[in-house]
XYZ file of C-alpha atoms in Angstrom:
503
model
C 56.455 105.604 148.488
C 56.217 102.385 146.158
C 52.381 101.870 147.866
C 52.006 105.158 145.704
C 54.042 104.715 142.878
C 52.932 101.441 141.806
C 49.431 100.921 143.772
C 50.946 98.438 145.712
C 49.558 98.372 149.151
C 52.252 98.217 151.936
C 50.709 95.201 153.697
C 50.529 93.241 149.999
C 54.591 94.212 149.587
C 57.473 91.569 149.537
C 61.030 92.192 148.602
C 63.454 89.874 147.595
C 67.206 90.249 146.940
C 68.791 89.205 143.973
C 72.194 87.453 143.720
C 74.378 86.696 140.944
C 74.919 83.039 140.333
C 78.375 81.081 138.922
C 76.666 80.851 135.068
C 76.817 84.775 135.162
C 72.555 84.939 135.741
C 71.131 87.499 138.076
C 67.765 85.811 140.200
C 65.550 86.724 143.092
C 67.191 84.432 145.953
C 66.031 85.088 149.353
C 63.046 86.867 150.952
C 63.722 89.906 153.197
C 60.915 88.560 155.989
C 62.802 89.435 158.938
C 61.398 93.005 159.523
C 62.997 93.660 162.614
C 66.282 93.525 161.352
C 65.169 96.132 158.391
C 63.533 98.946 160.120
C 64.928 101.754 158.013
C 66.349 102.647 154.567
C 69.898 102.419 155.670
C 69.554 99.070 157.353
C 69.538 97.800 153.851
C 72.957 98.642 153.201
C 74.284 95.355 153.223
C 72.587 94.443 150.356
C 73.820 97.297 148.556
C 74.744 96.536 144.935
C 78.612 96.573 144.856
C 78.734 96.769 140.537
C 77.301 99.948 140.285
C 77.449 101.977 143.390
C 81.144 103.455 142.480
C 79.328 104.851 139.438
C 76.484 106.383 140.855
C 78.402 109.438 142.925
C 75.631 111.209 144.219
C 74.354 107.816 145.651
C 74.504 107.030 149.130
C 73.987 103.622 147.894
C 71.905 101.383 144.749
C 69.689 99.048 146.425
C 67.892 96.500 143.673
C 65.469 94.279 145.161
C 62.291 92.494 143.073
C 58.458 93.215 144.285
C 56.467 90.627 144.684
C 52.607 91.428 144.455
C 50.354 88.865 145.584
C 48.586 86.727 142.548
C 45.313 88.529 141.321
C 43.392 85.025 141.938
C 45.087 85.227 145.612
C 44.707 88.608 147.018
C 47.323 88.033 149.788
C 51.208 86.867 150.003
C 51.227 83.054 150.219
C 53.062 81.899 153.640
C 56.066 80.914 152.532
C 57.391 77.213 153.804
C 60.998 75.869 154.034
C 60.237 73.807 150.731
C 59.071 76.432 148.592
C 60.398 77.255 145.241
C 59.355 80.966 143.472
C 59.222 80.191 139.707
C 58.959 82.431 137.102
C 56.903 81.648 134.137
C 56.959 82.707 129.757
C 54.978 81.794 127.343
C 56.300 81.223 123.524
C 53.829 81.142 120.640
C 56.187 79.385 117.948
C 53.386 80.548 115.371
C 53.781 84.271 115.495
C 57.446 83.997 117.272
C 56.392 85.736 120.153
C 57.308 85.094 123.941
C 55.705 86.758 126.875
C 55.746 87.031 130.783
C 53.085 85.515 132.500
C 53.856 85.548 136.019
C 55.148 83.842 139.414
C 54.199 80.464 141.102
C 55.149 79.214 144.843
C 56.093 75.447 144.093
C 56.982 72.939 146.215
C 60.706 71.140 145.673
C 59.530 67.363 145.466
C 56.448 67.984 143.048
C 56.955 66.351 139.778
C 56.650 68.747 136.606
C 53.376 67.070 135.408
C 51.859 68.852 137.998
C 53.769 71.962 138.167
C 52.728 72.040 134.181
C 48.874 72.107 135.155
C 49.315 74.883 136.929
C 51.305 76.797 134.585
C 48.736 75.846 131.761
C 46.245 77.925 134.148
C 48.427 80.331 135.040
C 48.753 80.582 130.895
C 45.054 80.800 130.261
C 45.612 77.505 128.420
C 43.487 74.216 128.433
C 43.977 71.779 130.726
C 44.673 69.216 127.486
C 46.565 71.445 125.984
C 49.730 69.122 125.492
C 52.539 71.471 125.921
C 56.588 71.618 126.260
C 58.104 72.906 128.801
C 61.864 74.457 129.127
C 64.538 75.783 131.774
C 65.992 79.076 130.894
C 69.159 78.689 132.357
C 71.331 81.660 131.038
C 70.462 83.734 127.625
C 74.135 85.347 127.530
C 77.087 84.651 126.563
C 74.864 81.811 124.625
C 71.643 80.481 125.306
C 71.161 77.381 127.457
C 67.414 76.235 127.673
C 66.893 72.476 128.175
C 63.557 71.078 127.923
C 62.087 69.280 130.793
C 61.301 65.857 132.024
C 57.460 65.600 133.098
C 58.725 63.006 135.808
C 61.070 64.815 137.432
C 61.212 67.163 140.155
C 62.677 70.880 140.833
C 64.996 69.072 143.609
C 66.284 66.752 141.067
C 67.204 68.829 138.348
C 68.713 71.311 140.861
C 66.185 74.217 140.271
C 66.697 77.120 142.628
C 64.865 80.388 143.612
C 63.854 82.800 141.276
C 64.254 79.958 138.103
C 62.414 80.705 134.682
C 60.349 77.910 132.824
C 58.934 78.749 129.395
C 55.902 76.690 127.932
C 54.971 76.854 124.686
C 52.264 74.306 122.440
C 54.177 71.363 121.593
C 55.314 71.617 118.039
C 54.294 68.377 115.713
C 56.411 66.930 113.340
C 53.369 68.034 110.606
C 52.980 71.786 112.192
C 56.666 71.741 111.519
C 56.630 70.665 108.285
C 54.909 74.203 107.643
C 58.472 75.705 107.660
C 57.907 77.514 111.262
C 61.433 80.005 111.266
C 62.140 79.231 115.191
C 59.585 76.253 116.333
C 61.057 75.787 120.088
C 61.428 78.652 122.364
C 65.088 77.261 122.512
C 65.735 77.868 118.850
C 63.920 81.409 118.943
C 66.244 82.531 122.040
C 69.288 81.852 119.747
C 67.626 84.319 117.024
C 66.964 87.170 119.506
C 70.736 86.115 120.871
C 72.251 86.100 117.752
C 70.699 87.318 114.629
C 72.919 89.367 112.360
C 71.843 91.402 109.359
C 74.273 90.796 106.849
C 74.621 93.514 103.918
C 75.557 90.448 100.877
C 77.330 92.476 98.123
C 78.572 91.539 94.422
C 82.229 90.875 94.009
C 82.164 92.283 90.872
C 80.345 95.912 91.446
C 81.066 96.341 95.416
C 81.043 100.100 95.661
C 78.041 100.477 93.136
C 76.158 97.825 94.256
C 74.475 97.861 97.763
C 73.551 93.914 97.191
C 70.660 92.383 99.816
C 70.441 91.785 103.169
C 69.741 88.840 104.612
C 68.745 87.845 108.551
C 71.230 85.215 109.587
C 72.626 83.680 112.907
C 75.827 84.527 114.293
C 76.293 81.006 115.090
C 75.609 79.696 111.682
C 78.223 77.218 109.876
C 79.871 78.306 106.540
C 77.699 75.689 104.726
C 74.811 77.209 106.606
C 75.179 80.956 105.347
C 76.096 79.549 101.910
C 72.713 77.404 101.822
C 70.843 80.565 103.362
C 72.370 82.878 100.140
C 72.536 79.856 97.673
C 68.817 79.633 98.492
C 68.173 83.813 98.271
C 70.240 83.853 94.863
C 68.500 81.082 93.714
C 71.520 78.874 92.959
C 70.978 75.462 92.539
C 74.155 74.229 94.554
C 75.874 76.316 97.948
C 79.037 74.966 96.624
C 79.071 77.327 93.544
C 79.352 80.681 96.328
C 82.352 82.013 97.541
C 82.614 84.689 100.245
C 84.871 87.064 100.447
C 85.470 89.525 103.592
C 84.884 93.455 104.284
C 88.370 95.082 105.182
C 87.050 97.170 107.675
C 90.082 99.685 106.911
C 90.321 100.232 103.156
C 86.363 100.066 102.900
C 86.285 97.352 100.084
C 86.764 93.478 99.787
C 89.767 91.572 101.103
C 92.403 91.080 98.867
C 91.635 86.438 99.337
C 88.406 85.466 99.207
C 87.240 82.301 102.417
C 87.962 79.522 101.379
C 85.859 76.755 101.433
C 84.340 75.614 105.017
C 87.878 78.082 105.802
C 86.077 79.452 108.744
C 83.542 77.624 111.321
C 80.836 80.467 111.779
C 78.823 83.998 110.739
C 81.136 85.301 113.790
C 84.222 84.503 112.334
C 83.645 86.032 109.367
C 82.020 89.214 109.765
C 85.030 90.078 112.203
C 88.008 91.742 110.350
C 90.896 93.223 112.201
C 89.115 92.877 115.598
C 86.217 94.953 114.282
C 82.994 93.451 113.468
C 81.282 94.713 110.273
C 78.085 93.526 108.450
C 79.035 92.968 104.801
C 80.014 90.111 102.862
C 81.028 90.055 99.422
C 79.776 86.568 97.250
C 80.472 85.336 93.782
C 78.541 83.205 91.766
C 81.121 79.918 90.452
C 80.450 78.189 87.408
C 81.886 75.563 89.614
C 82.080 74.110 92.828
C 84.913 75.916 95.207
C 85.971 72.791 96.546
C 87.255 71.612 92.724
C 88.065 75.389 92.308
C 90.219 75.636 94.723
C 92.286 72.522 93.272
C 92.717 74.422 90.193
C 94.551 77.489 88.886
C 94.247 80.452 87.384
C 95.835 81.224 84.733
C 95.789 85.119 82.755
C 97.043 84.429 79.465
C 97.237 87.139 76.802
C 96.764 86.249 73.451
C 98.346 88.096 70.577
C 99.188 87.814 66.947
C 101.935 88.314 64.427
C 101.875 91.545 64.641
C 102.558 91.274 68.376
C 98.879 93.339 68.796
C 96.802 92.255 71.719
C 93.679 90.195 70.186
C 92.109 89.063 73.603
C 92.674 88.340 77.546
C 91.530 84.727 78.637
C 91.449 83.350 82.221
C 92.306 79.671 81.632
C 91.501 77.025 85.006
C 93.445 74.129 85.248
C 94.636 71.379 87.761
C 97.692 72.569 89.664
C 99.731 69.742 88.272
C 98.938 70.429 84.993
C 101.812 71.545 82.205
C 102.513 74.146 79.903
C 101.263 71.628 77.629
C 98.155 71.388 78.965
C 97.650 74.906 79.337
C 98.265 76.003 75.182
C 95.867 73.467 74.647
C 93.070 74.530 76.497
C 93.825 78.137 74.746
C 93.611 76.412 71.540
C 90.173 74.875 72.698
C 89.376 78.815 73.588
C 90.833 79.871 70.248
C 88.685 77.528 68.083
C 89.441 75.628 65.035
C 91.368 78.529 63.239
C 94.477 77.214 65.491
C 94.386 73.970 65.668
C 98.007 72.435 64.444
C 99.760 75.670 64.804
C 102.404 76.359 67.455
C 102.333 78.231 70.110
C 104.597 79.948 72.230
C 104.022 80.628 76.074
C 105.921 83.744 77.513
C 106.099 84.444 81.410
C 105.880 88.303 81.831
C 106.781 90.713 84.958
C 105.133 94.368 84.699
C 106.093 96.727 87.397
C 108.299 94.610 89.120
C 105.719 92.491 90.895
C 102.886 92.066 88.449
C 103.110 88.582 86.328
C 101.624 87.556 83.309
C 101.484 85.122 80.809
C 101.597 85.970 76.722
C 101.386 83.532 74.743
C 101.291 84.123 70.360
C 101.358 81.769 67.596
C 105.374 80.614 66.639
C 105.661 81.665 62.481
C 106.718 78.958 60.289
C 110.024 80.252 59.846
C 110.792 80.567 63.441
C 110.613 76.744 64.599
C 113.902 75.734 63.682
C 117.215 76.944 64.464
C 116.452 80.284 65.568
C 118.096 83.208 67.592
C 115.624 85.737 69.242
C 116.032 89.107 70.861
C 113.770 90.963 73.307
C 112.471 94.460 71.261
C 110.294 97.174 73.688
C 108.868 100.095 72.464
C 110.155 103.531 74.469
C 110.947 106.932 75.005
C 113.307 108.583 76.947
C 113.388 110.950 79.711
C 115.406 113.837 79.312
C 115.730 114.499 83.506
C 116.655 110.618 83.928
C 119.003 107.870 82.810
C 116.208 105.766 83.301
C 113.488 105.109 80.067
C 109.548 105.178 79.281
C 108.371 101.910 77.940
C 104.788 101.279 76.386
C 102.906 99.249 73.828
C 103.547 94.997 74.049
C 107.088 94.311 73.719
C 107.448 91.157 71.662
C 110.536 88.644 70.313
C 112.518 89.361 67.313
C 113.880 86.529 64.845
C 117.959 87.286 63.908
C 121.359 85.980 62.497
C 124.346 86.223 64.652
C 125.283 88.343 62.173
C 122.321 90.977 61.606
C 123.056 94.611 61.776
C 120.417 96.894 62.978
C 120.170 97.929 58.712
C 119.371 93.918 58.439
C 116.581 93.757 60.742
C 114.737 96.858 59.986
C 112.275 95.873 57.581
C 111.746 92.912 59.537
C 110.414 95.285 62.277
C 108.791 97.301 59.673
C 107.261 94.608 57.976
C 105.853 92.898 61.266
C 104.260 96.112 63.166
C 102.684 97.259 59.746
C 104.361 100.604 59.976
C 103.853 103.478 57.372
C 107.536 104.509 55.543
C 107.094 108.195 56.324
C 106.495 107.091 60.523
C 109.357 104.512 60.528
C 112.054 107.161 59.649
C 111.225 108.871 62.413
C 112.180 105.805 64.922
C 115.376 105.206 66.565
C 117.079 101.960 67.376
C 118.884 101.659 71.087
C 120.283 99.076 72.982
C 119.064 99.137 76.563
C 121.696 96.994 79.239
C 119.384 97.230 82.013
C 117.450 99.149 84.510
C 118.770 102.426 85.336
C 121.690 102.607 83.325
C 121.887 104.885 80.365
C 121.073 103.195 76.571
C 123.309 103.131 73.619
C 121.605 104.427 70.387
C 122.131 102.388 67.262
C 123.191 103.030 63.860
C 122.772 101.048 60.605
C 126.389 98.839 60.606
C 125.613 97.443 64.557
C 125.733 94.114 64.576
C 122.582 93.445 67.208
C 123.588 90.102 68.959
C 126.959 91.300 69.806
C 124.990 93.969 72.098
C 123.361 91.397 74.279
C 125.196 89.011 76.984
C 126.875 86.335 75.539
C 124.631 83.897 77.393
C 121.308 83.568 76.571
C 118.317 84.085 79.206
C 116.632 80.827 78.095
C 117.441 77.909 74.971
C 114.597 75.875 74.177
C 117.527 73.841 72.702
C 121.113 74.072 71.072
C 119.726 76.098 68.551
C 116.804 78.762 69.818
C 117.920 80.913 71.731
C 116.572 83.444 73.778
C 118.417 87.076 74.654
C 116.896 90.120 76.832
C 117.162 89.305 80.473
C 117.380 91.606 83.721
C 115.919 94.348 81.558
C 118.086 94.275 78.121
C 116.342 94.587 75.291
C 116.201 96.480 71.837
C 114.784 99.432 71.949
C 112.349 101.081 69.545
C 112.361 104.704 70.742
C 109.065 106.703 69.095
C 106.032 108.545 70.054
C 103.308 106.674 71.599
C 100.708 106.206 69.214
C 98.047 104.905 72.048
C 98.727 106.528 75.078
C 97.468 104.873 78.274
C 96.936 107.009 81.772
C 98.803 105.029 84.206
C 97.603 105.065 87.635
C 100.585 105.043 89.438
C 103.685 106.387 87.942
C 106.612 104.571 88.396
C 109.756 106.339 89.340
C 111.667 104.155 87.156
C 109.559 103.310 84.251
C 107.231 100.371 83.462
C 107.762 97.489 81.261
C 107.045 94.239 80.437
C 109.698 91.451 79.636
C 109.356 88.032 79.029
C 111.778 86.026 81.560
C 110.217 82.161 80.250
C 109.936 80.895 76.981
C 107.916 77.898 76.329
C 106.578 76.328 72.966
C 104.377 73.904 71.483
């Protein structure tokens, strides 16, 4: 049967069985040259493969064995002696990446590589000056392990066995590798077949829009390696100025925290989300480097003017010890010279509960000494709910202790810029706090007497701050600017300020 499926003729036929070692490798180990013992099919049962004859139901047993076919230059099995190693042989061309079989050699134990190199140079079709390098391919998987070989030493030294692999390839110089070869020892293009990864690198910024690049990368890479790899693709002067940021494998989009820096020790790590492994990445470009980044923070400060409109949105980075201080005046620097010497104040903001922000607006001349200030919101009501609608940027109102709501009026008028036919249609309310029902206003109100005796926040004995836990004046009106929220809130949205700081 195998004489006519492979041409092999039955007197040129020797079987070997294969055994699986401690490291996990599977090798040809002993010859079966006792033929008396094997006279038929089934007398081979005891070398039946255990892993996958379960599987196989309609088996009566697997049976893997290796042919050996004498060598072509040959023409007959070689006797085999006590001493004699069988040895397995690749060649690697580190020029076009490329590693073949070449066949078998019968070695002796004691002789020293030099010669055992001679003969695989033949066996190669290579010169016999070719000056070559010579490894042991002890296991490919879970990770590769080839060490290179010592021309002086032996197979019975270095503990080679039967069935061991050797790969030569032309001995790289330190000037051929100057010509940037991707994988110049067969060792370092084992680790590529092992554990190259395509990774799909997308923008931050556009992640569903943009399909990015892909680059070919090792599992086993370091963070700085990918980072030089994609610093080097992007053409960015310095790896430092990348940050990566994960795939979330379950909402299809980036993770919510970007790496941070040298945060995780390899391409493994961080293409593996949630115990599934995915190929994207998502990088930014820093106009900094993430190690001083990440000493910094963030800060989203809103800037608006007197008439408590939104002029722009500015993402300020500073040290983490850094002050309030410190943060107005790197607005101002943002601002320009139109605001140099003026005052600012810095408000701390909650929207929707969870969402915080920081406003900060220029502090009138009037308003810097002595001053009492109430919370104001813009609103309407909800005729199915206690609860109220707020919209538009709530600001902070100058008063008197003794202000009615008639007093302050064209103080509200006057600072919104509102029209005298569209402020008679307004109404003024007092709103206690979430989810209790407001008190509407008239003319002889005195405002202050509305709000909690004790102020949310004094900047000193005599500014004063009052519209905490969600009390403010209301300003109930149509909303001029509508905007579609994306989630509705069951109890309205807001914005109040909870800190008050100045400059």
């Amino acid at each position: 049967m195998v004489q006519t499926d492979f041409g092999v003729p039955s007197d040129l036929q020797r079987y070997w069985v294969w055994s699986q070692r401690q490291n996990g490798t599977i090798r040809p180990n002993s010859p079966l040259t006792d033929r008396r013992e094997i006279d038929t099919v089934l007398d081979l049962q005891r070398f039946k493969d255990k892993q996958y004859a379960p599987q196989e139901k309609h088996a009566l047993m697997t049976i893997k064995l290796y042919l050996e076919k004498p060598d072509a230059s040959y023409g007959m099995l070689k006797e085999l002696e006590p001493n004699d190693l069988l040895l397995f042989c690749k060649l690697y061309d580190p020029f076009k990446t490329k590693l073949c079989y070449v066949g078998h050699i019968f070695v002796d134990k004691s002789m020293p590589f030099k010669e055992i190199f001679w003969r695989l140079k033949a066996l190669a079709g290579l010169e016999d000056s070719t000056d070559i390098a010579a490894y042991e391919e002890v296991r490919f998987e879970p990770s590769v392990m080839c060490n290179e070989l010592d021309a002086d030493a032996s197979p019975e030294r270095t503990q080679f066995l039967q069935g061991d692999i050797i790969c030569i390839q032309l001995r790289v110089t330190p000037e051929a590798r100057s010509r940037e070869l991707r994988h110049p020892t067969v060792k370092t293009f084992l680790e590529y077949v092992q554990n190259s990864k395509t990774v799909n690198f997308r923008p931050l910024y556009n992640p569903k829009k943009d399909d990015g690049f892909k680059l070919e990368l090792l599992k086993t890479m370091s963070y700085d390696e990918v980072t030089t790899e994609l610093a080097k693709h992007l053409d960015v002067d310095n790896p430092y100025r990348i940050r990566l940021t994960q795939h979330n494998v379950s909402a299809h989009m980036p993770h919510r925290s970007p790496i941070k820096f040298q945060g995780m020790d390899s391409l493994d790590v961080m293409i593996l989300h949630s115990r599934q492994y995915t190929n994207i990445l998502y990088y930014e470009i820093l106009d900094m480097p993430l190690p001083y980044l990440e000493k910094l923070k963030c800060m989203k400060v809103n800037f608006y003017n007197d008439k408590a409109e939104l002029e722009g949105e500015h993402r300020i980075w500073l040290p983490k010890d850094n002050t309030v201080e410190d943060l107005i005046g790197a607005l101002k620097e943002k601002l320009g010279e139109d605001y140099e010497g003026k005052a600012f104040r810095l408000i701390e903001g909650i929207q929707c509960w969870h969402q915080r922000s920081s406003r900060a607006e220029v502090v009138p001349l009037p308003d810097r000494h002595g001053n009492l200030f109430i919370h104001v919101c813009h609103f309407r009501s909800d005729e199915n709910s206690v609860s109220v609608m707020t919209f538009g940027d709530p600001f902070w109102l100058k008063i008197r202790a003794t202000d009615t709501v008639a007093d302050i009026k064209p103080q509200v008028k006057a600072k919104l810029d509102v029209s005298d036919e569209e402020f008679a249609k307004w109404k003024f309310a007092y709103h206690p706090r979430q989810m209790q029902s407001i008190e509407y206003l008239v003319d002889e109100d005195i405002v202050l007497e509305k709000f909690a005796r004790v102020p949310s926040y004094s900047e000193s004995d005599d500014t004063k701050y009052y519209g905490d836990s969600g009390a403010f004046l209301g300003l109930e009106h149509e909303d001029s600017k509508p905007v579609k929220r994306s989630v509705p809130s069951r109890y309205g949205v807001y914005e109040r300020g909870i800190r008050i700081y100045s400059n």
